[in-house]
mmCIF file of C-alpha atoms and ligand atoms in Angstrom:
data_model
loop_
_atom_site.group_PDB
_atom_site.id
_atom_site.type_symbol
_atom_site.label_atom_id
_atom_site.label_comp_id
_atom_site.label_asym_id
_atom_site.label_seq_id
_atom_site.Cartn_x
_atom_site.Cartn_y
_atom_site.Cartn_z
ATOM 1 C CA MET F 1 -0.239 14.211 4.024
ATOM 2 C CA ILE F 2 -2.872 12.785 2.018
ATOM 3 C CA TYR F 3 -5.566 15.358 1.117
ATOM 4 C CA LEU F 4 -8.321 14.212 -1.549
ATOM 5 C CA HIS F 5 -10.614 16.813 -2.729
ATOM 6 C CA LYS F 6 -14.127 16.245 -5.013
ATOM 7 C CA ILE F 7 -12.335 13.408 -6.426
ATOM 8 C CA THR F 8 -14.240 11.520 -9.036
ATOM 9 C CA LYS F 9 -13.355 8.119 -11.554
ATOM 10 C CA SER F 10 -15.121 6.486 -13.809
ATOM 11 C CA TYR F 11 -13.513 4.035 -16.098
ATOM 12 C CA GLU F 12 -15.316 3.473 -19.834
ATOM 13 C CA ALA F 13 -16.264 0.113 -20.123
ATOM 14 C CA GLY F 14 -19.092 -1.309 -22.891
ATOM 15 C CA GLY F 15 -19.878 2.365 -24.366
ATOM 16 C CA HIS F 16 -20.950 3.721 -22.142
ATOM 17 C CA SER F 17 -18.980 4.751 -18.640
ATOM 18 C CA LEU F 18 -19.339 3.400 -14.665
ATOM 19 C CA GLN F 19 -18.774 7.013 -12.223
ATOM 20 C CA VAL F 20 -16.275 4.263 -9.676
ATOM 21 C CA LEU F 21 -15.571 7.499 -7.260
ATOM 22 C CA LYS F 22 -17.656 10.033 -6.595
ATOM 23 C CA ASP F 23 -17.182 13.487 -5.287
ATOM 24 C CA VAL F 24 -14.348 11.711 -2.662
ATOM 25 C CA ASN F 25 -12.882 13.837 0.757
ATOM 26 C CA LEU F 26 -10.579 13.088 2.732
ATOM 27 C CA GLU F 27 -7.801 13.433 4.777
ATOM 28 C CA ILE F 28 -5.015 11.796 5.953
ATOM 29 C CA GLU F 29 -2.368 13.324 8.350
ATOM 30 C CA LYS F 30 0.996 11.665 8.847
ATOM 31 C CA GLY F 31 1.141 9.350 11.110
ATOM 32 C CA GLU F 32 -1.753 7.714 10.960
ATOM 33 C CA LEU F 33 -3.264 4.409 10.649
ATOM 34 C CA VAL F 34 -6.130 4.464 8.259
ATOM 35 C CA SER F 35 -8.473 1.496 7.015
ATOM 36 C CA ILE F 36 -10.516 1.826 4.094
ATOM 37 C CA MET F 37 -13.912 -0.764 3.873
ATOM 38 C CA GLY F 38 -16.753 -1.529 1.431
ATOM 39 C CA SER F 39 -18.049 -4.470 0.501
ATOM 40 C CA SER F 40 -16.345 -5.548 -3.348
ATOM 41 C CA GLY F 41 -16.925 -3.014 -5.991
ATOM 42 C CA SER F 42 -16.838 -0.311 -4.275
ATOM 43 C CA GLY F 43 -14.664 1.863 -4.939
ATOM 44 C CA LYS F 44 -11.350 -0.154 -2.696
ATOM 45 C CA SER F 45 -8.694 -0.597 -4.950
ATOM 46 C CA THR F 46 -9.786 2.349 -7.398
ATOM 47 C CA MET F 47 -9.618 5.098 -4.763
ATOM 48 C CA LEU F 48 -5.885 3.264 -3.382
ATOM 49 C CA ASN F 49 -4.382 2.860 -7.082
ATOM 50 C CA ILE F 50 -5.294 6.873 -7.531
ATOM 51 C CA LEU F 51 -3.565 7.329 -3.767
ATOM 52 C CA GLY F 52 -0.926 5.129 -5.071
ATOM 53 C CA ILE F 53 -0.339 7.255 -8.131
ATOM 54 C CA LEU F 54 -0.998 3.667 -10.552
ATOM 55 C CA ASP F 55 -3.999 5.699 -11.301
ATOM 56 C CA LYS F 56 -5.432 9.095 -12.578
ATOM 57 C CA TYR F 57 -9.188 10.883 -11.625
ATOM 58 C CA ASP F 58 -11.202 12.479 -13.498
ATOM 59 C CA SER F 59 -11.718 15.673 -11.699
ATOM 60 C CA GLY F 60 -11.221 16.800 -7.910
ATOM 61 C CA THR F 61 -7.848 17.564 -6.420
ATOM 62 C CA TYR F 62 -5.415 15.157 -4.578
ATOM 63 C CA SER F 63 -2.583 16.829 -2.966
ATOM 64 C CA LEU F 64 0.440 14.248 -1.990
ATOM 65 C CA ASN F 65 3.788 15.526 0.784
ATOM 66 C CA ASN F 66 2.055 19.109 -0.073
ATOM 67 C CA THR F 67 2.233 17.652 -3.994
ATOM 68 C CA LEU F 68 -0.333 18.527 -6.148
ATOM 69 C CA ILE F 69 -0.522 14.613 -8.229
ATOM 70 C CA LYS F 70 -2.586 15.960 -11.047
ATOM 71 C CA ASN F 71 -2.109 15.508 -15.081
ATOM 72 C CA LEU F 72 1.422 14.247 -13.742
ATOM 73 C CA SER F 73 3.827 12.727 -16.858
ATOM 74 C CA GLU F 74 4.682 8.457 -16.900
ATOM 75 C CA ARG F 75 8.128 9.879 -15.420
ATOM 76 C CA LYS F 76 7.270 12.421 -12.999
ATOM 77 C CA ALA F 77 4.018 9.919 -11.350
ATOM 78 C CA ALA F 78 6.861 7.069 -11.395
ATOM 79 C CA TYR F 79 9.311 9.141 -9.346
ATOM 80 C CA TYR F 80 6.217 10.208 -6.991
ATOM 81 C CA ARG F 81 5.893 7.097 -6.315
ATOM 82 C CA ASN F 82 9.300 5.974 -5.797
ATOM 83 C CA GLN F 83 9.640 9.076 -3.234
ATOM 84 C CA PHE F 84 6.619 8.226 -1.350
ATOM 85 C CA ILE F 85 4.987 5.451 -2.127
ATOM 86 C CA GLY F 86 4.942 1.261 -0.475
ATOM 87 C CA PHE F 87 2.576 -1.181 -2.673
ATOM 88 C CA VAL F 88 1.602 -4.529 -0.815
ATOM 89 C CA PHE F 89 -1.089 -6.294 -2.279
ATOM 90 C CA GLN F 90 -3.749 -9.009 -1.545
ATOM 91 C CA SER F 91 -1.528 -11.776 -4.530
ATOM 92 C CA PHE F 92 2.366 -10.691 -2.326
ATOM 93 C CA ASN F 93 3.602 -10.286 -5.831
ATOM 94 C CA LEU F 94 7.245 -11.293 -5.373
ATOM 95 C CA LEU F 95 9.553 -12.643 -7.776
ATOM 96 C CA SER F 96 8.735 -16.563 -7.976
ATOM 97 C CA PHE F 97 12.028 -17.194 -9.343
ATOM 98 C CA LYS F 98 14.784 -14.554 -6.716
ATOM 99 C CA ASN F 99 14.697 -15.567 -3.136
ATOM 100 C CA ALA F 100 13.765 -13.120 -0.199
ATOM 101 C CA MET F 101 17.028 -11.184 -0.159
ATOM 102 C CA GLU F 102 16.598 -9.790 -3.990
ATOM 103 C CA ASN F 103 13.122 -9.432 -3.883
ATOM 104 C CA VAL F 104 13.645 -7.470 -1.238
ATOM 105 C CA ALA F 105 16.286 -5.653 -2.424
ATOM 106 C CA LEU F 106 14.831 -5.003 -5.980
ATOM 107 C CA PRO F 107 13.578 -1.504 -5.650
ATOM 108 C CA LEU F 108 17.058 -1.261 -4.663
ATOM 109 C CA TYR F 109 17.505 -2.322 -8.561
ATOM 110 C CA TYR F 110 15.487 -0.393 -10.253
ATOM 111 C CA GLN F 111 17.243 2.609 -8.217
ATOM 112 C CA LYS F 112 21.023 1.072 -9.586
ATOM 113 C CA VAL F 113 22.300 0.698 -5.881
ATOM 114 C CA GLY F 114 25.267 -2.064 -6.146
ATOM 115 C CA ARG F 115 24.402 -5.833 -5.333
ATOM 116 C CA LYS F 116 26.260 -5.488 -2.255
ATOM 117 C CA LYS F 117 24.777 -2.593 -0.276
ATOM 118 C CA ARG F 118 21.696 -3.188 -1.862
ATOM 119 C CA ASN F 119 21.428 -7.383 -0.250
ATOM 120 C CA MET F 120 23.043 -6.273 2.715
ATOM 121 C CA LYS F 121 19.946 -3.921 3.594
ATOM 122 C CA ALA F 122 17.396 -6.027 2.353
ATOM 123 C CA LEU F 123 19.142 -8.636 5.491
ATOM 124 C CA GLU F 124 18.302 -5.216 7.267
ATOM 125 C CA TYR F 125 14.733 -5.893 6.449
ATOM 126 C CA LEU F 126 14.523 -9.213 6.245
ATOM 127 C CA ASP F 127 15.605 -9.010 10.251
ATOM 128 C CA MET F 128 12.771 -6.779 11.183
ATOM 129 C CA VAL F 129 10.257 -8.440 9.365
ATOM 130 C CA GLY F 130 11.521 -11.243 11.497
ATOM 131 C CA LEU F 131 12.427 -13.164 8.235
ATOM 132 C CA LYS F 132 16.507 -12.998 8.404
ATOM 133 C CA ASP F 133 16.747 -17.029 8.181
ATOM 134 C CA TRP F 134 14.936 -16.349 5.162
ATOM 135 C CA ALA F 135 16.798 -14.631 2.555
ATOM 136 C CA HIS F 136 18.080 -17.858 0.712
ATOM 137 C CA HIS F 137 14.391 -19.277 -0.088
ATOM 138 C CA MET F 138 12.326 -19.101 -2.836
ATOM 139 C CA PRO F 139 9.419 -17.335 -2.689
ATOM 140 C CA SER F 140 7.939 -20.861 -2.847
ATOM 141 C CA GLU F 141 8.765 -22.616 0.216
ATOM 142 C CA MET F 142 7.615 -19.989 1.887
ATOM 143 C CA SER F 143 4.317 -19.524 3.926
ATOM 144 C CA GLY F 144 1.422 -17.286 2.935
ATOM 145 C CA GLY F 145 2.353 -14.562 6.001
ATOM 146 C CA GLN F 146 5.758 -14.608 5.756
ATOM 147 C CA LYS F 147 5.168 -14.175 1.538
ATOM 148 C CA GLN F 148 3.849 -10.968 2.263
ATOM 149 C CA ARG F 149 6.585 -10.030 4.923
ATOM 150 C CA VAL F 150 9.113 -10.040 2.688
ATOM 151 C CA ALA F 151 6.463 -7.927 0.978
ATOM 152 C CA ILE F 152 6.371 -5.170 3.360
ATOM 153 C CA ALA F 153 9.902 -5.931 3.220
ATOM 154 C CA ARG F 154 10.295 -5.056 0.283
ATOM 155 C CA SER F 155 7.445 -1.365 0.037
ATOM 156 C CA LEU F 156 9.626 -0.696 3.308
ATOM 157 C CA ILE F 157 13.323 -0.937 1.856
ATOM 158 C CA SER F 158 12.907 3.178 0.137
ATOM 159 C CA ASP F 159 11.766 4.381 2.678
ATOM 160 C CA PRO F 160 8.491 5.577 1.474
ATOM 161 C CA LYS F 161 6.837 7.840 3.705
ATOM 162 C CA VAL F 162 2.838 6.216 3.293
ATOM 163 C CA ILE F 163 1.875 2.390 2.656
ATOM 164 C CA LEU F 164 -0.794 1.633 1.014
ATOM 165 C CA ALA F 165 -1.805 -2.250 1.107
ATOM 166 C CA ASP F 166 -4.717 -4.370 -1.325
ATOM 167 C CA GLU F 167 -6.150 -6.741 0.989
ATOM 168 C CA PRO F 168 -2.948 -8.138 2.419
ATOM 169 C CA THR F 169 -4.172 -10.018 4.810
ATOM 170 C CA GLY F 170 -6.716 -11.407 2.425
ATOM 171 C CA ALA F 171 -5.257 -14.408 1.698
ATOM 172 C CA LEU F 172 -4.460 -15.256 4.916
ATOM 173 C CA ASP F 173 -5.507 -17.352 7.354
ATOM 174 C CA SER F 174 -6.402 -15.931 10.455
ATOM 175 C CA LYS F 175 -2.638 -16.886 12.797
ATOM 176 C CA THR F 176 -0.861 -15.105 10.217
ATOM 177 C CA THR F 177 -3.037 -12.496 9.643
ATOM 178 C CA MET F 178 -2.274 -11.033 13.165
ATOM 179 C CA GLU F 179 1.423 -11.333 12.077
ATOM 180 C CA VAL F 180 0.952 -9.340 9.220
ATOM 181 C CA MET F 181 -0.809 -6.866 11.424
ATOM 182 C CA ASP F 182 1.917 -6.843 14.352
ATOM 183 C CA ILE F 183 4.361 -5.657 11.295
ATOM 184 C CA PHE F 184 2.209 -2.496 10.281
ATOM 185 C CA LYS F 185 1.455 -1.642 13.280
ATOM 186 C CA GLU F 186 5.250 -1.736 14.566
ATOM 187 C CA VAL F 187 6.285 0.390 10.533
ATOM 188 C CA ASN F 188 3.521 2.990 12.271
ATOM 189 C CA ARG F 189 5.251 3.288 15.411
ATOM 190 C CA LYS F 190 8.410 3.971 12.977
ATOM 191 C CA GLY F 191 5.734 7.516 11.863
ATOM 192 C CA ILE F 192 5.093 5.284 8.433
ATOM 193 C CA THR F 193 1.683 6.335 7.772
ATOM 194 C CA VAL F 194 -0.337 3.291 6.600
ATOM 195 C CA VAL F 195 -3.089 2.838 4.117
ATOM 196 C CA ILE F 196 -4.744 -0.626 4.167
ATOM 197 C CA VAL F 197 -7.984 -1.340 2.456
ATOM 198 C CA THR F 198 -9.757 -4.516 3.901
ATOM 199 C CA HIS F 199 -13.271 -5.807 4.338
ATOM 200 C CA GLU F 200 -13.210 -7.451 7.181
ATOM 201 C CA ASN F 201 -13.551 -6.091 10.893
ATOM 202 C CA GLU F 202 -11.352 -7.716 12.673
ATOM 203 C CA ILE F 203 -8.552 -5.441 10.048
ATOM 204 C CA SER F 204 -9.619 -2.303 10.930
ATOM 205 C CA GLU F 205 -10.600 -2.666 14.288
ATOM 206 C CA LEU F 206 -6.762 -2.706 14.339
ATOM 207 C CA THR F 207 -6.852 0.594 13.207
ATOM 208 C CA ASP F 208 -6.948 4.274 14.389
ATOM 209 C CA ARG F 209 -9.150 5.097 12.141
ATOM 210 C CA MET F 210 -12.192 3.366 9.832
ATOM 211 C CA ILE F 211 -12.817 5.130 6.076
ATOM 212 C CA PHE F 212 -16.494 3.702 4.964
ATOM 213 C CA LEU F 213 -16.783 3.658 1.227
ATOM 214 C CA LYS F 214 -20.140 2.598 -0.874
ATOM 215 C CA ASP F 215 -21.116 2.873 -3.889
ATOM 216 C CA GLY F 216 -17.853 4.936 -4.629
ATOM 217 C CA ARG F 217 -18.927 7.253 -1.773
ATOM 218 C CA ILE F 218 -17.323 7.626 1.731
ATOM 219 C CA ILE F 219 -20.555 7.487 4.066
ATOM 220 C CA GLN F 220 -18.971 7.684 7.373
ATOM 221 C CA LYS F 221 -15.616 7.938 9.513
ATOM 222 C CA ALA F 222 -15.851 6.287 12.506
ATOM 223 C CA MET F 223 -12.672 6.548 15.600
ATOM 224 C CA ALA F 224 -11.917 2.332 15.465
ATOM 225 C CA ASN F 225 -11.613 2.947 19.562
ATOM 226 C CA ALA F 226 -14.345 5.755 20.415
ATOM 227 C CA SER F 227 -16.465 3.915 22.867
HETATM 228 P P1 LIG I 301 -13.190 -2.622 -4.294
HETATM 229 O O1 LIG I 301 -11.352 -2.128 -5.268
HETATM 230 O O2 LIG I 301 -13.920 -1.994 -3.200
HETATM 231 O O3 LIG I 301 -14.001 -4.691 -5.015
HETATM 232 P P2 LIG I 301 -12.938 -1.455 -7.905
HETATM 233 O O4 LIG I 301 -11.865 -0.156 -7.441
HETATM 234 O O5 LIG I 301 -11.374 -2.537 -7.804
HETATM 235 O O6 LIG I 301 -13.719 -1.939 -5.931
HETATM 236 O O7 LIG I 301 -13.757 -1.543 -8.649
HETATM 237 C C1 LIG I 301 -15.090 -0.967 -9.067
HETATM 238 C C2 LIG I 301 -16.414 -0.730 -9.881
HETATM 239 O O8 LIG I 301 -15.116 -0.247 -10.442
HETATM 240 C C3 LIG I 301 -16.399 -2.568 -10.103
HETATM 241 O O9 LIG I 301 -17.864 -2.641 -10.246
HETATM 242 C C4 LIG I 301 -15.611 -2.778 -10.917
HETATM 243 O O10 LIG I 301 -16.543 -3.359 -11.698
HETATM 244 C C5 LIG I 301 -15.235 -1.033 -11.936
HETATM 245 N N1 LIG I 301 -13.711 -1.470 -12.425
HETATM 246 C C6 LIG I 301 -12.585 -1.666 -11.531
HETATM 247 N N2 LIG I 301 -11.407 -1.283 -12.147
HETATM 248 C C7 LIG I 301 -11.902 -1.381 -13.905
HETATM 249 C C8 LIG I 301 -11.534 -0.776 -15.109
HETATM 250 N N3 LIG I 301 -9.766 -1.410 -15.284
HETATM 251 N N4 LIG I 301 -12.242 -1.238 -16.651
HETATM 252 C C9 LIG I 301 -13.608 -1.093 -15.885
HETATM 253 N N5 LIG I 301 -14.348 -0.831 -15.222
HETATM 254 C C10 LIG I 301 -13.757 -0.827 -13.674
HETATM 255 MG MG1 LIG I 302 -10.460 -4.598 -4.497
#
């Protein structure tokens, strides 16, 4: 599903170049639930943004669902993103002036699906994350955990193959963290590949596999449940 070979990435800052990813090799199979761990600044978000085709890499090979993701035009990149990927962010990124249903429906709006049809589908996905009764509430009326569940529903509505989540529980307390993780588990049971960036052990322990990044390198791969 995801194949990275010798991926490097540098940022130019203040006249010099900072190498953020160094020869990253990684394979993630279809249907896996994995976590990417590492301290702040280790390159987790950079790697996730490359996986999500939000950012370009300098050298190496990235293929997603057997498609080479390299030197894509903006249009092609957007096409593959819409086709394959759902995103979940720490800060939810909901539109404050749209209700829960409209937020979930948004990706379908961009795909030019009619209002009635996209709202009906949005209600289905809200139901899946346990928020059917909250469809007409605004984000400001919802708790952090509820907002993140709305964001997860939104990430699922265009039927992605992979969900990429960057510290999705970073702004949540431990109870709602577990509720959100239960939803990711359920999503994964439906066969969707889930990649969660986190620096919390309690989160990564709930995944099938942990990937550790340190200073832009993968240092260790361990099975979470190996004993
Ligand atoms: P993490 O998500 O693990 O905290 P990041 O991938 O966000 O790490 O960042 C890795 C390193 O790259 C950090 O040193 C950060 O300051 C730097 N960095 C990230 N984005 C940019 C950017 N757009 N321009 C310059 N440096 C960046
Ligand atoms: Mg980050």
